[in-house]
CSV table of C-alpha atoms in Angstrom, one decimal:
chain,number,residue,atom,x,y,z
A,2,UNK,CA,-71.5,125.7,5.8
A,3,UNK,CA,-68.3,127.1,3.6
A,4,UNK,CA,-70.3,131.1,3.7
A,5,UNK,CA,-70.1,130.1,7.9
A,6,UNK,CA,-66.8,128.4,7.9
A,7,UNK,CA,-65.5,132.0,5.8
A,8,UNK,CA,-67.6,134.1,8.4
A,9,UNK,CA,-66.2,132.8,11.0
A,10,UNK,CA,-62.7,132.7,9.9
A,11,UNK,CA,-63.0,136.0,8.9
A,12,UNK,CA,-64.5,137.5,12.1
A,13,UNK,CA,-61.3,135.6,13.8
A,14,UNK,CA,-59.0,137.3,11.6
A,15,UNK,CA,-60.7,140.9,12.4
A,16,UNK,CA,-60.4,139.7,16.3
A,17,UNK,CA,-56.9,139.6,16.5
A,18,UNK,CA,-54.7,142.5,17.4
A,19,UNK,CA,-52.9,144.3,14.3
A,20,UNK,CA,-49.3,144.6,14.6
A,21,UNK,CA,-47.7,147.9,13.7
A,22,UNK,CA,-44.1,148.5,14.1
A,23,UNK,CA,-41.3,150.7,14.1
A,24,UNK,CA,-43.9,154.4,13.5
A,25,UNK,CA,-43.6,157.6,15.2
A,26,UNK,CA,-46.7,159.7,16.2
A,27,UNK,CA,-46.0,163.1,16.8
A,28,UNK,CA,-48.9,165.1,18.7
A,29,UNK,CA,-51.9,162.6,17.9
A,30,UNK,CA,-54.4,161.9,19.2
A,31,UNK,CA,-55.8,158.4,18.5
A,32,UNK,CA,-56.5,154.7,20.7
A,33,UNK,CA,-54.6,152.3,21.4
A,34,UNK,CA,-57.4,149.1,21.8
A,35,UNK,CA,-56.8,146.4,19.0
A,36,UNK,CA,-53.1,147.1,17.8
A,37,UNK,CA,-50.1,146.0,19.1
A,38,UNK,CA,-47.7,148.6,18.7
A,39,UNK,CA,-43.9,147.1,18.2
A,40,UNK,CA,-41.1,149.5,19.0
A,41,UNK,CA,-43.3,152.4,18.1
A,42,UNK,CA,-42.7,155.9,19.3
A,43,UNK,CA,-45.3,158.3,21.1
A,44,UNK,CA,-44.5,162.2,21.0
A,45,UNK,CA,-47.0,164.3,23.2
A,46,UNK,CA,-50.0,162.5,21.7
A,47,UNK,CA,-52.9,161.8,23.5
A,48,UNK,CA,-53.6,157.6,24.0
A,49,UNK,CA,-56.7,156.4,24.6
A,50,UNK,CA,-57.4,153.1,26.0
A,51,UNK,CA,-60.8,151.8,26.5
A,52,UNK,CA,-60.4,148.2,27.1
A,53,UNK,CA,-56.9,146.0,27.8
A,54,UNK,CA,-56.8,144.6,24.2
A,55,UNK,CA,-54.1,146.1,22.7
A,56,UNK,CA,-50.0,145.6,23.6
A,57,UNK,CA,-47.0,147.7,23.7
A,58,UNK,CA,-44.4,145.7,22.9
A,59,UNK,CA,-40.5,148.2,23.3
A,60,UNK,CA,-41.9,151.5,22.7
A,61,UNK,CA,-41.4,154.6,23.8
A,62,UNK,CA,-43.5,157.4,25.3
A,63,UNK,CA,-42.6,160.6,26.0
A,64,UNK,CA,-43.5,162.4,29.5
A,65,UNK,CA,-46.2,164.9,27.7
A,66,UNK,CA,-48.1,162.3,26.0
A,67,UNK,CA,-51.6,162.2,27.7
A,68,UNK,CA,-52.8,158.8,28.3
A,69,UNK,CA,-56.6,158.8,29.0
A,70,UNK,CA,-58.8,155.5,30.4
A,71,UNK,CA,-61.7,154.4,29.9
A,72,UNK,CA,-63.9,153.4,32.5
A,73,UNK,CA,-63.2,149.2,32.3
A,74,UNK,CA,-59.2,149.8,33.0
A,75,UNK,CA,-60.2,152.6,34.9
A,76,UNK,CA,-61.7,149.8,37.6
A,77,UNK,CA,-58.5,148.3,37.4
A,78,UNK,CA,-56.2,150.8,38.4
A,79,UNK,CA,-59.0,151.8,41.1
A,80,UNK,CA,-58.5,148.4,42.6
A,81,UNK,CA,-54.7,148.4,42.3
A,82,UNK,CA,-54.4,151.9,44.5
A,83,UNK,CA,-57.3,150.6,46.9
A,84,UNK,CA,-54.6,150.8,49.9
A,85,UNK,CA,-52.0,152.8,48.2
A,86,UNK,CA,-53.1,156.4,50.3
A,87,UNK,CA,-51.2,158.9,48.2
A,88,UNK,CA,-53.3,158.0,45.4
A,89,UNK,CA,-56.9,158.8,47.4
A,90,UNK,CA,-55.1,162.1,48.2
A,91,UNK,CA,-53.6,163.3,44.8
A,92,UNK,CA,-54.3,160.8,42.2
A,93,UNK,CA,-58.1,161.1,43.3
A,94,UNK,CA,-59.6,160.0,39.6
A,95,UNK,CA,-57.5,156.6,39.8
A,96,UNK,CA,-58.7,155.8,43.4
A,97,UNK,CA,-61.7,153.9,44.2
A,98,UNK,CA,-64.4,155.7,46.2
A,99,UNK,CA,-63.8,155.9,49.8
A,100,UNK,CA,-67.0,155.4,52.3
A,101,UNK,CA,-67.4,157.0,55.4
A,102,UNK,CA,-66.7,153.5,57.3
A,103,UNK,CA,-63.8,153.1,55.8
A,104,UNK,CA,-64.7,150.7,53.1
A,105,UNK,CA,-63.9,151.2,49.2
A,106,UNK,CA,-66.3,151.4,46.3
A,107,UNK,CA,-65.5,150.7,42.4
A,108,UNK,CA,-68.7,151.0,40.6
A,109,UNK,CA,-69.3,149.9,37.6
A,110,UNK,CA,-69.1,151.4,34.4
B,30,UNK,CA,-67.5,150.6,2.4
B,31,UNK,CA,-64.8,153.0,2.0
B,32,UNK,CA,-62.8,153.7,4.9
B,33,UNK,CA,-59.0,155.5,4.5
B,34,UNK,CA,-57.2,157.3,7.2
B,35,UNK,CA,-59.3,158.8,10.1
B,36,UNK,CA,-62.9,159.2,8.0
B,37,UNK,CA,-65.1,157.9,10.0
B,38,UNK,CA,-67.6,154.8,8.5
B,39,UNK,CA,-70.6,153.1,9.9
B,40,UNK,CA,-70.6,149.2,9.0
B,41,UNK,CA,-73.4,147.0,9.9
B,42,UNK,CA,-73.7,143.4,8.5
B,43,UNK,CA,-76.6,140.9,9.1
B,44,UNK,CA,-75.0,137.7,8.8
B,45,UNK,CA,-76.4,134.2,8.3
B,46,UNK,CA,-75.1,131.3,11.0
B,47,UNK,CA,-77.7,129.6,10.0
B,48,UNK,CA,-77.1,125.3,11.5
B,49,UNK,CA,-77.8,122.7,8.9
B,50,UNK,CA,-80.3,120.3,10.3
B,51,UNK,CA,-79.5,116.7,10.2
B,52,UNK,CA,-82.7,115.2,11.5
B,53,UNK,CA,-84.0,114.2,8.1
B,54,UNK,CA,-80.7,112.0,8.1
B,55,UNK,CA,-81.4,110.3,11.3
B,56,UNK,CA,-84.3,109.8,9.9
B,57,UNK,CA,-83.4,107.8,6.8
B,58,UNK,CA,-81.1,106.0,9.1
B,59,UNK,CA,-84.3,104.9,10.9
B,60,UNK,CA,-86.1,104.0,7.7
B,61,UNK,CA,-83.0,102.6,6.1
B,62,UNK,CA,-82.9,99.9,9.6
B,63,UNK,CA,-85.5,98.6,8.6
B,64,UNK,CA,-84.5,96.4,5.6
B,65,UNK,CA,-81.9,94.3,7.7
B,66,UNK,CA,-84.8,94.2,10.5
B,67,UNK,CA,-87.2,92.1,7.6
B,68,UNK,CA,-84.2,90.4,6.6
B,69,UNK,CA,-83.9,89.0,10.2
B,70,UNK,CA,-87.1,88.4,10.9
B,71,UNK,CA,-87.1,86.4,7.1
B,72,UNK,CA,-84.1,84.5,7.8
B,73,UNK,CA,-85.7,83.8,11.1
B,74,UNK,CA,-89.0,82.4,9.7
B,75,UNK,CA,-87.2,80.3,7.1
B,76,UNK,CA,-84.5,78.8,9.6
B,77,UNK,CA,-81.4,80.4,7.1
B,78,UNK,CA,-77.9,80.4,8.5
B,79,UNK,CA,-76.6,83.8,9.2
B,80,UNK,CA,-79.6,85.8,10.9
B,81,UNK,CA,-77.4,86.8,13.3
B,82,UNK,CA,-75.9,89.8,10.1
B,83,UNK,CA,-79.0,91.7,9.7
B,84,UNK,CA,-79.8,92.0,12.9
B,85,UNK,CA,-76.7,93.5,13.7
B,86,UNK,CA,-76.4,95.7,10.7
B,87,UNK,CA,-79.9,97.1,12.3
B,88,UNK,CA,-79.0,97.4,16.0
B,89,UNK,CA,-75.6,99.5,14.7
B,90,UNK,CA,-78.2,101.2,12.6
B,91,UNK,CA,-80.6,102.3,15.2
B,92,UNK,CA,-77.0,103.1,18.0
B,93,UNK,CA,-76.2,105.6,14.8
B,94,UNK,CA,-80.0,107.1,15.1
B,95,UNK,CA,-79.8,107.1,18.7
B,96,UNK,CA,-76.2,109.1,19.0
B,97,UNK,CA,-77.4,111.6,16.2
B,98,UNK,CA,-80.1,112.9,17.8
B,99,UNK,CA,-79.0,112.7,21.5
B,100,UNK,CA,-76.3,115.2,20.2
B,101,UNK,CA,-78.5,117.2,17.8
B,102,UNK,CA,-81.7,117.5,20.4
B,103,UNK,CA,-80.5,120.2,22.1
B,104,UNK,CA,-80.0,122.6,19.4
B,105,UNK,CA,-83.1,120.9,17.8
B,106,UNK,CA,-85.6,121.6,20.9
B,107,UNK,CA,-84.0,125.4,20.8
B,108,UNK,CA,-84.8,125.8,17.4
B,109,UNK,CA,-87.5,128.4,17.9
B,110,UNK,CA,-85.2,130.3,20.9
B,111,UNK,CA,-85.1,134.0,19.8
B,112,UNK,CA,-81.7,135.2,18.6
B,113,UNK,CA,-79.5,136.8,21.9
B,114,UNK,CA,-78.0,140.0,21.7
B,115,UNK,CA,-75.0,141.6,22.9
B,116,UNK,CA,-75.0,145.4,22.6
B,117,UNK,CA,-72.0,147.5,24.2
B,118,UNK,CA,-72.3,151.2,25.1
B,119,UNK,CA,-71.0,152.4,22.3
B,120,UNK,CA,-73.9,150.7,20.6
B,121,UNK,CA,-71.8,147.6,19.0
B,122,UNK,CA,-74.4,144.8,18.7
B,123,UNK,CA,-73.7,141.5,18.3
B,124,UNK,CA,-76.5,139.2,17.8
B,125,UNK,CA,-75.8,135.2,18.2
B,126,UNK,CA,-77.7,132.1,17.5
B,127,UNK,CA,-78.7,131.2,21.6
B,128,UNK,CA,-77.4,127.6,21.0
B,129,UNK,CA,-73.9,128.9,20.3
B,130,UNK,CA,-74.3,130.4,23.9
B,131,UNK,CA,-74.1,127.1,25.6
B,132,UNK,CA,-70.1,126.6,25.3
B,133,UNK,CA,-68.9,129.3,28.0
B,134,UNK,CA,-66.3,129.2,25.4
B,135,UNK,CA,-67.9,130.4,22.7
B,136,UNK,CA,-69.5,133.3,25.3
B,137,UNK,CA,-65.7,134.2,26.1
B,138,UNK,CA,-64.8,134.3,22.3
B,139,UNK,CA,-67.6,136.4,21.3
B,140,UNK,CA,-67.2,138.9,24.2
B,141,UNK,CA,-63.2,139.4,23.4
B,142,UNK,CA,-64.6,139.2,19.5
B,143,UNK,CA,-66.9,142.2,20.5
B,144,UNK,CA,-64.3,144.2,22.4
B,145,UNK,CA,-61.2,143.7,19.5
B,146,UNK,CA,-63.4,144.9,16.9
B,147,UNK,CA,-65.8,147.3,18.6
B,148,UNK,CA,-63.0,149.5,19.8
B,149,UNK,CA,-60.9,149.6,16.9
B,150,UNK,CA,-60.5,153.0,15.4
B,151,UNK,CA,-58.3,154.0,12.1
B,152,UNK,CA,-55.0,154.8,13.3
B,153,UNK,CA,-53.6,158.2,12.5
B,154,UNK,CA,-51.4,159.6,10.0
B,155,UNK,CA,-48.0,158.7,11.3
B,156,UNK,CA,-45.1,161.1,11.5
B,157,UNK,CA,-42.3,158.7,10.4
B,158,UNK,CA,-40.7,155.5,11.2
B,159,UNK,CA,-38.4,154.8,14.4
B,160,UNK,CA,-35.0,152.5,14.7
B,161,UNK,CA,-34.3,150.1,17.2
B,162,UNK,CA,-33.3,152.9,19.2
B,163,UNK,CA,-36.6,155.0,19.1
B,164,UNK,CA,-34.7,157.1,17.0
B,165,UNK,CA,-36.9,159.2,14.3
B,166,UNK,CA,-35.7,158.0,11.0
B,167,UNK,CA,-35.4,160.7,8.3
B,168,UNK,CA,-37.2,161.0,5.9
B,169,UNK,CA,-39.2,157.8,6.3
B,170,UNK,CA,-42.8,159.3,6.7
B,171,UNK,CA,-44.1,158.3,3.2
B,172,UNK,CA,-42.7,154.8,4.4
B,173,UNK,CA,-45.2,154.9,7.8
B,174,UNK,CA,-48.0,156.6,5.7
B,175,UNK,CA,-47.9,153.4,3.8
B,176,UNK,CA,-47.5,151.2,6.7
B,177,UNK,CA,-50.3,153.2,8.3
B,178,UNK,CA,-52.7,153.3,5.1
B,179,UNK,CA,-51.8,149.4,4.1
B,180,UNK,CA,-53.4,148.4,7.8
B,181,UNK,CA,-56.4,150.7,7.8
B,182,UNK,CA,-57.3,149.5,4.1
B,183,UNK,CA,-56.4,146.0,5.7
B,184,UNK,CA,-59.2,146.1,8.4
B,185,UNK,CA,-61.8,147.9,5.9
B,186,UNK,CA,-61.2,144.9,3.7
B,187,UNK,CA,-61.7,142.2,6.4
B,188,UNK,CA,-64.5,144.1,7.5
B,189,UNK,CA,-66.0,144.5,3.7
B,190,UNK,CA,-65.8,140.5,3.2
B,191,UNK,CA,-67.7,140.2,6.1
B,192,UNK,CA,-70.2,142.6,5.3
B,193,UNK,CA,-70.0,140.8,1.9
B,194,UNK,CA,-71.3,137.4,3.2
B,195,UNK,CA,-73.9,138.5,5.0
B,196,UNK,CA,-77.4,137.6,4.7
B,197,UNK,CA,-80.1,135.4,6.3
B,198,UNK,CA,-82.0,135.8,9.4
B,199,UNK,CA,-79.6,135.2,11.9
B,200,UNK,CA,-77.3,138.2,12.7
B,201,UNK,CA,-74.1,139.1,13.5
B,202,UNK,CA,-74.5,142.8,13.4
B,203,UNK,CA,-70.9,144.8,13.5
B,204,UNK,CA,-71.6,148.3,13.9
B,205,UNK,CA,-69.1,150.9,14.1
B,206,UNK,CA,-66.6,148.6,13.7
B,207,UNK,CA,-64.4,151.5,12.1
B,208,UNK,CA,-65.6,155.0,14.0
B,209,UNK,CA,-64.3,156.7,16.1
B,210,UNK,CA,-65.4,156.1,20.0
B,211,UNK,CA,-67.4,158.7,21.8
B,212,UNK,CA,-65.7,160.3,24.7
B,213,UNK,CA,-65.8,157.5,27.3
B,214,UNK,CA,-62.7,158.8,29.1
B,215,UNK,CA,-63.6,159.0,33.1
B,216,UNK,CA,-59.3,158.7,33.6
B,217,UNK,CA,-56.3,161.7,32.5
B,218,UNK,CA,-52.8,160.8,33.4
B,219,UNK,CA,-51.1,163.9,32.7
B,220,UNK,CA,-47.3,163.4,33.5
B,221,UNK,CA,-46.4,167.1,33.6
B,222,UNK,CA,-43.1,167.1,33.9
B,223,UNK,CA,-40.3,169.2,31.9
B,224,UNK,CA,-40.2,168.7,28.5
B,225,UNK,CA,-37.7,166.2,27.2
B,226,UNK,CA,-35.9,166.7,23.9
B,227,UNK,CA,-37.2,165.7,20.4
B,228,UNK,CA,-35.9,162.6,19.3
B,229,UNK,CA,-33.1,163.1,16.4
């Protein structure tokens, strides 16, 4: 019971997000998913994000900094510009799939 | 398991969650029900003052017995169930005892459980540290390459301990917990626009 009671408190502790404050990355390349970044600093790196766990808590990121999704948030962005028509006509990856009736389509991953 | 900056490790556990059984207590509690039980019926038989005590001390007894293992039969009657499984695409497994599955709860936990440590990588060497005004502090990048270096060292430990109780037949596999993900990216948001000055 205590080598469960240890597992278990220790796969809690490993579940939580890892704070990391106040760094600057300059031209990395890295992901975002489990940290929460606090008043951190992003320099043309290139974020990747592959679930929603992670936060951003006053940081900064800079307009060449490449942020790349993976296919979960992906869906949700897809959903979010489901009426929005600019992005079906030139933000084409983050807009869900549009049928020939008129319908939408958001597949899964 | 040695894991510092962005080296890559594989980590994979098998973990005992093994449940104590508790029906050799109810059991005794059974067995143990029986003394007051003779002690009635003897109090009984030679007309003594007072039967009413055992008898009560044996129906409490047997409501004990009765509580026990209408909480415990569940997991009791799913004792043979086969282990479930939870693999990602990345190949993460996680591998549960089937009577923890019951609480939707617990099904929610070990999903975000899954997703915080599955796609977790080793942050990257830092370039420095930033004021309250995303200003680049000089000369501070020792300072983030220990910040950086303390938290990757921090997850390889948590993750060693873990790895360090593990044992039985039950698993909790945790693969990859510290690797780098495979291209998964189906998304780019490139925000070309003119380049902004470095920060001071």
């Amino acid at each position: 019971m205590e080598k469960n009671t240890g597992l278990l408190a220790g796969l809690s502790t490993l579940g939580q997000l890892q704070d990391i404050n106040g760094l600057w990355f300059n031209q990395k390349n890295f992901s975002l998913d489990g940290y929460r970044f606090i008043g951190c600093r992003f320099d043309s790196c290139t974020l990747h994000i592959a679930t929603t766990n992670y936060e951003l808590i006053n940081c900064h990121i800079d307009d060449r900094t490449l942020i790349t999704y993976g296919a979960n948030p992906l869906k949700v962005l897809k959903l979010y510009n489901s009426r929005n028509e600019y992005a079906f006509s030139h933000l084409a990856p983050f807009a869900p799939d549009r049928n020939p009736d008129g319908t939408i389509s958001i597949r899964g991953v | 398991m040695a894991t510092q900056g962005l080296t890559p490790a594989n980590v994979s556990a098998n973990v005992s969650v093994t449940p104590i059984l508790s029906q050799s207590v109810l059991t005794t509690i059974l067995l143990i029900s029986i003394i007051p039980l003779s002690v009635g019926f003897y109090f009984l038989w030679h007309e003594k003052d007072g039967t009413w005590i055992p008898f009560i001390i044996f129906f409490v007894l047997i409501a004990i017995a009765c509580i026990g293992w209408w909480r415990s039969q569940k997991s009791i009657d799913m004792g043979n169930a086969s282990p479930t499984q939870i693999t990602d695409k990345h190949g993460n497994k996680l591998v549960t005892d089937t009577r923890v599955l019951e609480s939707s709860n617990a099904i929610a936990q070990l999903g975000d459980l899954l997703q915080s440590i599955g796609f977790r990588n080793p942050l990257p060497e830092p370039d420095g540290m930033v004021d309250s005004n995303g200003l680049v502090i000089p000369d501070s990048q020792d300072q983030a390459r220990n910040i950086v270096d303390k938290t990757n060292n921090t997850l390889s430990v948590q993750t060693q301990e873990i790895v360090d109780l593990a044992n039985g037949d039950r698993n909790v596999v945790i693969q990859d917990v510290i690797s780098l993900p495979e291209e998964s990216n189906r998304g780019i948001l490139d925000h070309n626009r003119p380049e902004s000055d470095e920060p001071a």
